[in-house]
Every structure is written in structure tokens, then in C-alpha cells.
C-alpha positions as a Markdown table, in Angstrom:
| # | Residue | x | y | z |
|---|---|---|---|---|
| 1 | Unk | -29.7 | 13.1 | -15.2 |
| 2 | Unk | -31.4 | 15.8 | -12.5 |
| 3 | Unk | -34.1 | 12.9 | -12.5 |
| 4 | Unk | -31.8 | 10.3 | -11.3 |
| 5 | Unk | -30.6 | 12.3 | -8.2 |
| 6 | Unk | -33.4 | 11.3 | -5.8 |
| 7 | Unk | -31.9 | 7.2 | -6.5 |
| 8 | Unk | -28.7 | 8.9 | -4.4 |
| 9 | Unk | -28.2 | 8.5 | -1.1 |
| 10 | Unk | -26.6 | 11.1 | 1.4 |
| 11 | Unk | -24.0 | 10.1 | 3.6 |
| 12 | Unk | -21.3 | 11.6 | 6.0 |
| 13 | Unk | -18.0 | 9.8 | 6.3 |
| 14 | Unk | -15.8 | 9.8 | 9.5 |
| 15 | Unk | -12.4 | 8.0 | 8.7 |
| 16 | Unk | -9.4 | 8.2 | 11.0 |
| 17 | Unk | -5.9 | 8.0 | 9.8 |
| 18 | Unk | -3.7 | 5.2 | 10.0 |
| 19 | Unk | -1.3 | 5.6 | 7.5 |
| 20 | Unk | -0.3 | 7.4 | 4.6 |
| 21 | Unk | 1.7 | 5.3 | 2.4 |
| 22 | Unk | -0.3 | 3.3 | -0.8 |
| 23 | Unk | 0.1 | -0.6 | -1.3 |
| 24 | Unk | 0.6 | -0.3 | -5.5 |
| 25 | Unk | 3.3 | 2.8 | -5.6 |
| 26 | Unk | 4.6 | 2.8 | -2.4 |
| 27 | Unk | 4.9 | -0.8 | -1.2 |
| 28 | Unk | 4.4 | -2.9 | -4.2 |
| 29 | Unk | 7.0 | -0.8 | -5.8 |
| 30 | Unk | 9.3 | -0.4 | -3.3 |
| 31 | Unk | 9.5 | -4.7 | -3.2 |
| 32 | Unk | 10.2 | -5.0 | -6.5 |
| 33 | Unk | 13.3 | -2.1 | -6.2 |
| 34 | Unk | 15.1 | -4.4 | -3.4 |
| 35 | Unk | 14.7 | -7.2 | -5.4 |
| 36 | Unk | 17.8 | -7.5 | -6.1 |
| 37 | Unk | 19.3 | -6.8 | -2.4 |
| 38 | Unk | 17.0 | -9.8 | -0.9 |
| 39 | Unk | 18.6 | -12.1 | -3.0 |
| 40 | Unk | 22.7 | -13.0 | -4.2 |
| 41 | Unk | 21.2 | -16.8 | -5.4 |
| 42 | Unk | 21.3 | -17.5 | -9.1 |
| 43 | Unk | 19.4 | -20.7 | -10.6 |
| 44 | Unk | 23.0 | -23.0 | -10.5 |
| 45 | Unk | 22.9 | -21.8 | -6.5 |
| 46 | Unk | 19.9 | -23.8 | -5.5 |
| 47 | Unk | 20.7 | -26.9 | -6.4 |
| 48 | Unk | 19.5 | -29.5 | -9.1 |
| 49 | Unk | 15.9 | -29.5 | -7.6 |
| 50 | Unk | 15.4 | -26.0 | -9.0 |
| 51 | Unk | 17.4 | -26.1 | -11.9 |
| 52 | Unk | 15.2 | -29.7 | -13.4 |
| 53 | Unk | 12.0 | -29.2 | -11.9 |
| 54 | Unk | 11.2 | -25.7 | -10.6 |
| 55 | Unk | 12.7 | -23.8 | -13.0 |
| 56 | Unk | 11.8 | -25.8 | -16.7 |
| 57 | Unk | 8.5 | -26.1 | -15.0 |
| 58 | Unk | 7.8 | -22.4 | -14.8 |
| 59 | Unk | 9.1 | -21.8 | -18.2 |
| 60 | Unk | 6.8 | -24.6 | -19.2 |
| 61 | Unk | 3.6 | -22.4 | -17.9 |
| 62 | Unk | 5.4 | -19.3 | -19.3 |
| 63 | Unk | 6.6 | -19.8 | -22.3 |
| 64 | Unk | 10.0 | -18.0 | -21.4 |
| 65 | Unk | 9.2 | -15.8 | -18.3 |
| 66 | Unk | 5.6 | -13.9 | -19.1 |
| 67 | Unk | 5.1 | -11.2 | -16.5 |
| 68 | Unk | 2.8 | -11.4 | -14.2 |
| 69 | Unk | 0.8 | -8.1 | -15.4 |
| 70 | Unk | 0.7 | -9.5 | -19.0 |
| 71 | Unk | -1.1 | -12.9 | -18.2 |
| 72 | Unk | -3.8 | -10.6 | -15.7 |
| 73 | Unk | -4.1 | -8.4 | -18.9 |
| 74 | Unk | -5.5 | -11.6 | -20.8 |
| 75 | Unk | -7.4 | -13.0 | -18.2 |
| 76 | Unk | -5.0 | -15.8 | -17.3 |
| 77 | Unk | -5.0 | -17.7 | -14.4 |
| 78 | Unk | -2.4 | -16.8 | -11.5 |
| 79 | Unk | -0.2 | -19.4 | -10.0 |
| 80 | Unk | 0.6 | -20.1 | -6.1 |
| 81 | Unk | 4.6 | -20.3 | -6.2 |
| 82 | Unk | 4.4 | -19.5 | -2.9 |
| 83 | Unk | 6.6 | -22.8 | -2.1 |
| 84 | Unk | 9.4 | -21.8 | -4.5 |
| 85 | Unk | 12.9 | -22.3 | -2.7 |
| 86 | Unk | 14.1 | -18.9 | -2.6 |
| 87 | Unk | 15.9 | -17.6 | 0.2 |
| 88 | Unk | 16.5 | -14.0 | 1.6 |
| 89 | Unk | 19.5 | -12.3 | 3.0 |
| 90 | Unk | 19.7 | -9.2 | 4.8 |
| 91 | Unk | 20.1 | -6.3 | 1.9 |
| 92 | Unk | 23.5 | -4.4 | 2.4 |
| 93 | Unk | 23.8 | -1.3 | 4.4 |
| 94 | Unk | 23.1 | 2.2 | 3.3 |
| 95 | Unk | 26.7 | 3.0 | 2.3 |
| 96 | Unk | 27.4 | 0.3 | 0.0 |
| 97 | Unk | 27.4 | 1.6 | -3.7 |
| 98 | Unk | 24.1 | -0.8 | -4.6 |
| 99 | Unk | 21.9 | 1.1 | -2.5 |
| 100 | Unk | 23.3 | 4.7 | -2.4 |
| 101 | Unk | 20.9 | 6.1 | -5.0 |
| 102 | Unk | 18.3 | 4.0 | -3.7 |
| 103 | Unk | 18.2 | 5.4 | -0.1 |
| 104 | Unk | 17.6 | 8.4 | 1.0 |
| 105 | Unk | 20.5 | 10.0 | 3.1 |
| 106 | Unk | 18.2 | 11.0 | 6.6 |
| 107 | Unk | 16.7 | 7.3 | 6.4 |
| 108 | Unk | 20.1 | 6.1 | 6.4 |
| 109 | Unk | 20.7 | 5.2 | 10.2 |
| 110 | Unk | 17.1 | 3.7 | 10.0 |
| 111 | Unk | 17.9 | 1.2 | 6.9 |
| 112 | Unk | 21.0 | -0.2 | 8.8 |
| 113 | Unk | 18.9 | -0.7 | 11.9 |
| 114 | Unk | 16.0 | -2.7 | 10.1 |
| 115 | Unk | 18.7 | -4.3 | 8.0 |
| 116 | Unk | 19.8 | -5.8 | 11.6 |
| 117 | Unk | 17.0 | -6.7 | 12.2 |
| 118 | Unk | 15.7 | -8.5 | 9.5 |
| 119 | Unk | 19.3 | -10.7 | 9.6 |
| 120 | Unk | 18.4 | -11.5 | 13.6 |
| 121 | Unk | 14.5 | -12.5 | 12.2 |
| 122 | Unk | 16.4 | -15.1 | 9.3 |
| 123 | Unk | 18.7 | -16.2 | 11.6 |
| 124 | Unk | 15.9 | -17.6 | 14.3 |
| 125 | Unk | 14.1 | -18.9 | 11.2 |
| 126 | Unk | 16.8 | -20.9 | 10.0 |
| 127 | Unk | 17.8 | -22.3 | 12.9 |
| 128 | Unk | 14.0 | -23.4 | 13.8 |
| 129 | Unk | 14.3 | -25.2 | 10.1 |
| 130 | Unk | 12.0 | -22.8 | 8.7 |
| 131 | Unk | 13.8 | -21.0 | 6.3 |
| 132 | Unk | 12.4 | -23.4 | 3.6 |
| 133 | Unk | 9.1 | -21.0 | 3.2 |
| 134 | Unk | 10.1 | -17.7 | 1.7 |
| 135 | Unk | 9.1 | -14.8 | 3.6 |
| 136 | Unk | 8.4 | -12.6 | 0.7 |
| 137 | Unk | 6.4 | -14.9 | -0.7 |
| 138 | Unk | 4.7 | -15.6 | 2.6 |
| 139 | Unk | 3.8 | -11.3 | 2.8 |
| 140 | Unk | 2.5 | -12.1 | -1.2 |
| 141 | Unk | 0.3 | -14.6 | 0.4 |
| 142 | Unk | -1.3 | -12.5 | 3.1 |
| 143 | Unk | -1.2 | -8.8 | 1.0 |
| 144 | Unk | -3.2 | -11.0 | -1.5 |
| 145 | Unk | -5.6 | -12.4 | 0.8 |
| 146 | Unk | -6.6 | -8.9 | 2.5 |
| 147 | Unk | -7.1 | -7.5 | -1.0 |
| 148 | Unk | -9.3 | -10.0 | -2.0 |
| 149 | Unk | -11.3 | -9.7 | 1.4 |
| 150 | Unk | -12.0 | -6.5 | 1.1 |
| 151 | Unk | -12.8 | -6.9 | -2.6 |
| 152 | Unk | -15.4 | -9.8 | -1.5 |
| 153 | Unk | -17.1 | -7.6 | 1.5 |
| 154 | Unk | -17.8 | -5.1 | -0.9 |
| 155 | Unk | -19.4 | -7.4 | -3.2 |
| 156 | Unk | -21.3 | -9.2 | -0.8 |
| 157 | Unk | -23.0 | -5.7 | 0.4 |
| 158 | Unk | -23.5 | -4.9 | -3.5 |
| 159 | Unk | -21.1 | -1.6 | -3.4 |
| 160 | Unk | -18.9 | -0.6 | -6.0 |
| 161 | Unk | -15.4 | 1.2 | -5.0 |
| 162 | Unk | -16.5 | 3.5 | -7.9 |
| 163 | Unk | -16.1 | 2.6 | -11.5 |
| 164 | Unk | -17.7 | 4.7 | -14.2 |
| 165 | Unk | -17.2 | 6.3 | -17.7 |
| 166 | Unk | -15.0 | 9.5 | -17.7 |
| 167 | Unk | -12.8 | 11.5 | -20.3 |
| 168 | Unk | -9.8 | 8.6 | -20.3 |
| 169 | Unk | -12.8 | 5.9 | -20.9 |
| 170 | Unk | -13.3 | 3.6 | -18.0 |
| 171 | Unk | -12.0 | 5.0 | -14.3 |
| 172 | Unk | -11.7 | 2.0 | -11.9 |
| 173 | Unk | -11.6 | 3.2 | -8.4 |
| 174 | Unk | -10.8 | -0.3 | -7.0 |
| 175 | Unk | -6.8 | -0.6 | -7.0 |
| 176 | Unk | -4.1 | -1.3 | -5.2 |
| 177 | Unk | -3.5 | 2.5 | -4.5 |
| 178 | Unk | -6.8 | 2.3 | -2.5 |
| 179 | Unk | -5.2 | 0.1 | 0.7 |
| 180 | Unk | -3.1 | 2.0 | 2.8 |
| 181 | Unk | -0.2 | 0.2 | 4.7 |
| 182 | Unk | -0.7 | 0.4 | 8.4 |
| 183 | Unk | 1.8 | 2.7 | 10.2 |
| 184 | Unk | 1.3 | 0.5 | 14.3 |
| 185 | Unk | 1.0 | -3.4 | 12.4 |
| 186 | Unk | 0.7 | -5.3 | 15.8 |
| 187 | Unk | 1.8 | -9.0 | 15.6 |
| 188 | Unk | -0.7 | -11.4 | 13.1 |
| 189 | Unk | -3.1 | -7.8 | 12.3 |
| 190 | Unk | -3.7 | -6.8 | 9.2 |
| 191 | Unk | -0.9 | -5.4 | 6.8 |
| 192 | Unk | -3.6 | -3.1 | 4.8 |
| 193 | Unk | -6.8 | -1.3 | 5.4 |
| 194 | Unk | -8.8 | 0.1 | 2.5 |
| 195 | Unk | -9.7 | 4.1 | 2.1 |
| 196 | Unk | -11.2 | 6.4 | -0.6 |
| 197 | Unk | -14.9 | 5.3 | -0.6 |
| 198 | Unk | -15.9 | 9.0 | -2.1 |
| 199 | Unk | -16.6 | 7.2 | -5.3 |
| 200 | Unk | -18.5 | 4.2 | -4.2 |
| 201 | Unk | -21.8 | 3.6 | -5.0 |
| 202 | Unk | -24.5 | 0.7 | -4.2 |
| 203 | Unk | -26.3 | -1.2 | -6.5 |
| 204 | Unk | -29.4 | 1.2 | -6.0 |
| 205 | Unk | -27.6 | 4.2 | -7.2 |
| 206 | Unk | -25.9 | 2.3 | -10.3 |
| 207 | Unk | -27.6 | 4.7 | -13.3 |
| 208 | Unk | -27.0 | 2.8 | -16.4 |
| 209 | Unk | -28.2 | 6.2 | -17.8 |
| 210 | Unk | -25.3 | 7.7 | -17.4 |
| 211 | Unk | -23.3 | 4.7 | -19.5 |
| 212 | Unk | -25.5 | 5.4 | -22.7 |
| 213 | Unk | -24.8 | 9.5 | -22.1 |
| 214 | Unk | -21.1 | 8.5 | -22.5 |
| 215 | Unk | -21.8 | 6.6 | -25.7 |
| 216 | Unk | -19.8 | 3.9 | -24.2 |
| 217 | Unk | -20.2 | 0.5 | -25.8 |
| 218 | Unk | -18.1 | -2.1 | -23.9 |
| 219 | Unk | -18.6 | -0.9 | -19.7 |
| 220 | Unk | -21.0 | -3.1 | -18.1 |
| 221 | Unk | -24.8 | -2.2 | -18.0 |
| 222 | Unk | -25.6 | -4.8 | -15.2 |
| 223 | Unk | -24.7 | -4.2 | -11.3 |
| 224 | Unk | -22.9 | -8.0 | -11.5 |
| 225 | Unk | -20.7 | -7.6 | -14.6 |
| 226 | Unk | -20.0 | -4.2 | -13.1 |
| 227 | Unk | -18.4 | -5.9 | -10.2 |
| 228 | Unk | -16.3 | -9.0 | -12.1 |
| 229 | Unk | -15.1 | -5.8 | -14.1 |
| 230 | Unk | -14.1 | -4.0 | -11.3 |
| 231 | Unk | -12.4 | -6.8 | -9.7 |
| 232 | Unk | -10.7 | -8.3 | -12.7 |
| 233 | Unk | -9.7 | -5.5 | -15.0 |
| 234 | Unk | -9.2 | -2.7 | -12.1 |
| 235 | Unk | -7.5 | -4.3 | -8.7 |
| 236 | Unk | -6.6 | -7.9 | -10.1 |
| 237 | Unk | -4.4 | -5.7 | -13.0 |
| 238 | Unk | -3.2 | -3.4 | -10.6 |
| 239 | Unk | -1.9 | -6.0 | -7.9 |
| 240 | Unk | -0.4 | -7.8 | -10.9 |
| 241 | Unk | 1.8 | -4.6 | -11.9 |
| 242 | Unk | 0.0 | -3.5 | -15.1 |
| 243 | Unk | -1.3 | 0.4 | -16.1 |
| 244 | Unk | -3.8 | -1.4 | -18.5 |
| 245 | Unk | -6.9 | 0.0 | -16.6 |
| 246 | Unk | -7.4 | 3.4 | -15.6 |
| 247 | Unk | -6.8 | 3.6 | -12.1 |
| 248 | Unk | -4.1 | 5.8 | -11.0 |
| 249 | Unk | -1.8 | 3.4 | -10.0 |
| 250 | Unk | 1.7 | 3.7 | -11.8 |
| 251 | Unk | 3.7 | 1.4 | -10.2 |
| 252 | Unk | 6.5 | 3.5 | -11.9 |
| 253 | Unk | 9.5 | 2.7 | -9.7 |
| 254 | Unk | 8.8 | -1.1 | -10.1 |
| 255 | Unk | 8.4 | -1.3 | -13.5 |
| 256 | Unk | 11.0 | 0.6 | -14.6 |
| 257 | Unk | 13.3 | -2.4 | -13.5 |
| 258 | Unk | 11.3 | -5.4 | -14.7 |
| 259 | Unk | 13.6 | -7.0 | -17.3 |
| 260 | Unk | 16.2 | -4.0 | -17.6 |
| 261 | Unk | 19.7 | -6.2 | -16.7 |
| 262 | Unk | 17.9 | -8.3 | -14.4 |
| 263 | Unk | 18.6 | -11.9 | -14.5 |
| 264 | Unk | 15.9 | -14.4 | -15.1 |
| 265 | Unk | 16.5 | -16.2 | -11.8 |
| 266 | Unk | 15.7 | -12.2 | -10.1 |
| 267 | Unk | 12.6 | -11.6 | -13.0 |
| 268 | Unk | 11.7 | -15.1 | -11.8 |
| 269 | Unk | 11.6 | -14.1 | -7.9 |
| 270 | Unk | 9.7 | -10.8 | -9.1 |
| 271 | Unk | 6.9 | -13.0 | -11.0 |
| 272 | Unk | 6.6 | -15.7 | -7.8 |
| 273 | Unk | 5.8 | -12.4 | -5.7 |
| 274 | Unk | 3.3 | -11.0 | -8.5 |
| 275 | Unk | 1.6 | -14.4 | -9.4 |
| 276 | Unk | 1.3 | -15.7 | -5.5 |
| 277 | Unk | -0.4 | -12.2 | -4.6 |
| 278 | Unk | -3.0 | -12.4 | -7.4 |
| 279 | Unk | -3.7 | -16.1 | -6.6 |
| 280 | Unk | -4.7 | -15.5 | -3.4 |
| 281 | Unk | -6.7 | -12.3 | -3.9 |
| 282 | Unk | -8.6 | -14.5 | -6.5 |
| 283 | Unk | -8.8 | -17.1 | -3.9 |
| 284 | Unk | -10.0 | -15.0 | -1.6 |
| 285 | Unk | -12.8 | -13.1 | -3.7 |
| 286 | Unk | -14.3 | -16.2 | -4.3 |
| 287 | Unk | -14.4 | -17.1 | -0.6 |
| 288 | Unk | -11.3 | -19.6 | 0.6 |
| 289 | Unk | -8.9 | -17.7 | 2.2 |
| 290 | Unk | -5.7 | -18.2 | 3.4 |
| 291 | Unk | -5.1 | -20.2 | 6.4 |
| 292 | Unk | -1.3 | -20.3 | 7.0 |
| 293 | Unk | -1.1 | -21.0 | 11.4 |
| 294 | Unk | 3.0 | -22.8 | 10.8 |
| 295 | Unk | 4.0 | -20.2 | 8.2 |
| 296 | Unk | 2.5 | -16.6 | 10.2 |
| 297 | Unk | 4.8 | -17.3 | 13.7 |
| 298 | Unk | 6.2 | -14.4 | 15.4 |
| 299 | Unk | 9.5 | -14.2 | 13.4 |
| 300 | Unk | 8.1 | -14.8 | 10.0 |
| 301 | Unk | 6.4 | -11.8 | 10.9 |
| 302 | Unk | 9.0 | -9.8 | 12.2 |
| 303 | Unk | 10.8 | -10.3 | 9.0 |
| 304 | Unk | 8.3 | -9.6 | 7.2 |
| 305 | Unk | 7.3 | -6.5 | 9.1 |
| 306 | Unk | 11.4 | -5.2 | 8.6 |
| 307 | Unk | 10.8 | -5.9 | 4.2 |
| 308 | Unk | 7.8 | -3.8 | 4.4 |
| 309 | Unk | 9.9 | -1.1 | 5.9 |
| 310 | Unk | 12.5 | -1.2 | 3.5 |
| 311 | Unk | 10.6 | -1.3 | 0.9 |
| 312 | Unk | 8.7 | 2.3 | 2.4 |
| 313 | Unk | 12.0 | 3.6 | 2.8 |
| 314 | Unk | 12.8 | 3.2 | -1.1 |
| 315 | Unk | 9.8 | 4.9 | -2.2 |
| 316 | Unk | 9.6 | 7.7 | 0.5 |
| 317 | Unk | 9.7 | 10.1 | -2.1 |
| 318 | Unk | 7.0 | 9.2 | -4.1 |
| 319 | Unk | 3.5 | 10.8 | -4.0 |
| 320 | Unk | 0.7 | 9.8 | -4.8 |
């Protein structure tokens, strides 16, 4: 391959650091853990409008509950649930016995405070009626869409994030480990911002050569299917909760509660949050992205903005 390396570039990369925590292990994951604290509803709760119709329609697409990460793992379509009637509360403080082993003691003081929070952001919301639009599934919304922009960018300039053959098979450097949450989110900003370009590569330097050295017989030999693969099998998987691909991303404190004594109305919650962030990164890969002015007002974000930190809290400990 010594003859291929005049077809790479040279490059220098300056980067300045805005935060240190990972969308897949560390936010993704730390969702899914508090779960169970956002939400004391049950399917009778809701009413017969969920029960008849939202509920036997779901189960309908299903066919009893599929995950999320199993339906991206087949290629199927993702579904916008974002309109779901599920409501939050405010998760209980550090000392109750559901969230002792979940917290960690010196972020104590600071759970309580952003669980205030949070309870004063639902409060405004329900008392300007607009406590119909869930504001987890409103952050699925918007995580998706910036996923998918970045994804689109890339592909428009003809750059891989860096997906090649290694020892494991396939590495796919395009996950959701590879947007960082922002540390100073300023009001309607961006929640994410994408890092780890080391491995990226333009459609110049792609070297089939190196493809046929591996002796691989299903990765991509053209620049396009490169990308669909990249896209579909490495971040679309990853933001859907699977390990299918190779690409680092565990989601290992997530997934270790996904149908272990969980009921099907919390599974269900955890699937509208999985399915409505894949639908809009697919959304907005192909171009149409999300344009939600009455649902992203100041409190909805402010909410929002207090579940992300929560969920960082859960998975301080985890590194990447």
C-alpha cells in the first residue's frame, strides 16, 4: 500500500474542548436508567385514549414490544411517537431508596437541586396547557435531528467519519460515542457537537485496495455504499441502542435494564424515546429537518436542559 500514500492528504487539527461526556454511554444511557423515576403512569393511568388506540396500535407495528435496536438491526423503518401522551414528574430526591445506588453521594446536593428545578419547568408547562408534548420525547426529537445533520454535512462534503476493515471485521467510526454533550448549552443551541475526525477520510483517499488486502467480502467497494453503510449500520444502530456494529459504543448501563422487571408501559416509554430519535436522524440525513418553533419555548428547554443533567449525573462514572 506504500503506493497509495501520495492519494493522502496532510492535515493539522485544532479542536477546542467543550465537553467531555459521550451522547451513546453517557447520555443515552443515563436516560434510559431514570426511566423509571420520570414516570409513576401505567397504561390504565392515561385514560381509554391510550389504552384502545395508542397502545394496541403500537403493539400492532410491534408485534409485542420489538426494541428499537432490533428493528435498526433489520433495517426497519423508525416511527415518530413523539406525540405519545406520556407525562413526566420530577424523579425523587437522592435519599429515597430508588435512587441511592443510582447516585453518586458528592452529586447528591446537585440531583435535589435539578430535581427542583425540573418540577418548577413542568409546573410552568402545565399551567401554559403544554404539558400535552412530552419533553423527553421533545429532547429525542432534537438529539435526533443534530445527529442526522452532522451525518448529512459529512456526506455532502464526501468525508467518511472513518469506516474500514480491522481485526473485529468492520470498525465504524460514525456513532453516537462521537457527539459530545455540550458542557454551557445556551437557550435553543445545540445539545451535541461532533469530535474524533482522526479517522475520517474523503472520497479521494478511499483505497479500495486496502478492502481486498483484508479479504473482506461484504464492506463496500464504492465511496456511496460506503456512506449508506456508515450511516445505517454504524450511527443509525448505535442511536437505536444496539452493539451490532463495531463501534465502541456499549450502551452498557442502558441495556442492562431494557426488559429486566420493567413494565411494558416503562419498555414502551423507552422504545418512543429510541424510535423518535432514529426517525428524525433519518429525517434529517435525507434533508427535512425538524422545525418544532411551539414545542422548543424557554421552559421546554429548561426541562429539558435539567433531564440531560440527570441523566450525566447517573453515568458520571462511566468512561469511555
Amino acid at each position: 500500500l506504500a503506493s497509495d500514500r501520495k492519494r493522502s492528504g496532510e492535515f493539522c487539527g485544532v479542536f477546542e474542548t467543550i465537553g467531555d461526556r459521550r451522547l451513546g454511554d453517557h447520555l443515552l444511557s443515563g436516560i434510559e436508567s431514570i426511566i423509571p423515576l420520570l414516570y409513576t403512569s401505567s397504561f390504565k393511568d392515561l385514560g381509554s385514549d391510550w389504552t384502545e388506540k395508542t397502545k394496541n396500535h403500537v403493539e400492532k407495528i410491534r408485534g409485542n414490544l420489538w426494541d428499537t435496536a432490533t428493528r435498526a438491526e433489520c433495517g426497519m423503518e423508525a416511527l415518530d411517537l413523539s406525540n405519545l401522551h406520556i407525562f413526566e414528574n420530577p424523579p425523587f430526591y437522592s435519599s429515597d431508596k430508588r435512587c441511592v445506588t443510582m447516585i453518586p453521594s458528592e452529586y447528591s446536593t446537585l440531583w435535589d437541586s435539578i430535581c427542583d428545578e425540573l418540577a418548577t419547568s413542568l409546573r410552568s408547562l402545565k399551567g401554559a396547557d403544554m404539558s400535552s408534548k412530552s419533553v423527553l420525547l421533545w429532547l429525542a426529537k432534537m438529539i435526533g435531528t443534530e445527529c442526522g445533520q452532522v451525518c448529512r454535512a459529512l456526506k455532502k462534503s464526501r468525508i467518511s467519519w472513518g469506516t474500514y476493515p480491522d481485526a473485529m471485521g468492520i470498525h465504524c467510526n460514525a456513532h453516537a460515542n462521537n457527539m459530545v454533550v455540550r458542557r454551557d448549552r445556551m437557550d435553543k443551541e445545540s445539545y451535541l457537537c461532533p469530535l474524533d475526525f482522526d479517522m475520517a477520510f474523503s472520497e479521494s483517499e478511499f483505497l479500495p485496495s486496502m478492502i481486498e488486502s483484508q479479504h473482506q467480502k461484504i464492506f463496500p467497494t464504492e465511496f456511496d455504499d460506503l456512506l449508506v453503510w456508515e450511516h445505517n449500520m454504524g450511527f443509525r444502530t448505535s442511536l437505536a441502542g444496539s452493539d451490532y456494529t463495531s463501534t465502541g459504543v456499549t450502551n452498557k448501563n442502558g441495556s442492562s435494564i431494557i426488559f429486566e422487571g420493567m413494565e411494558d408501559f416503562l419498555i414502551l416509554v423507552r422504545i418512543a424515546f429510541r424510535d423518535t430519535m432514529v426517525k428524525f436522524f433519518d429525517d434529517a440525513l435525507k434533508g427535512s429537518d425538524s422545525d418544532d418553533e411551539e414545542g422548543n419555548n424557554a421552559e421546554r428547554s429548561k426541562a429539558a436542559d435539567s433531564i440531560v443533567k440527570l441523566a450525566l449525573i447517573c453515568t458520571s462514572k462511566i468512561v469511555c
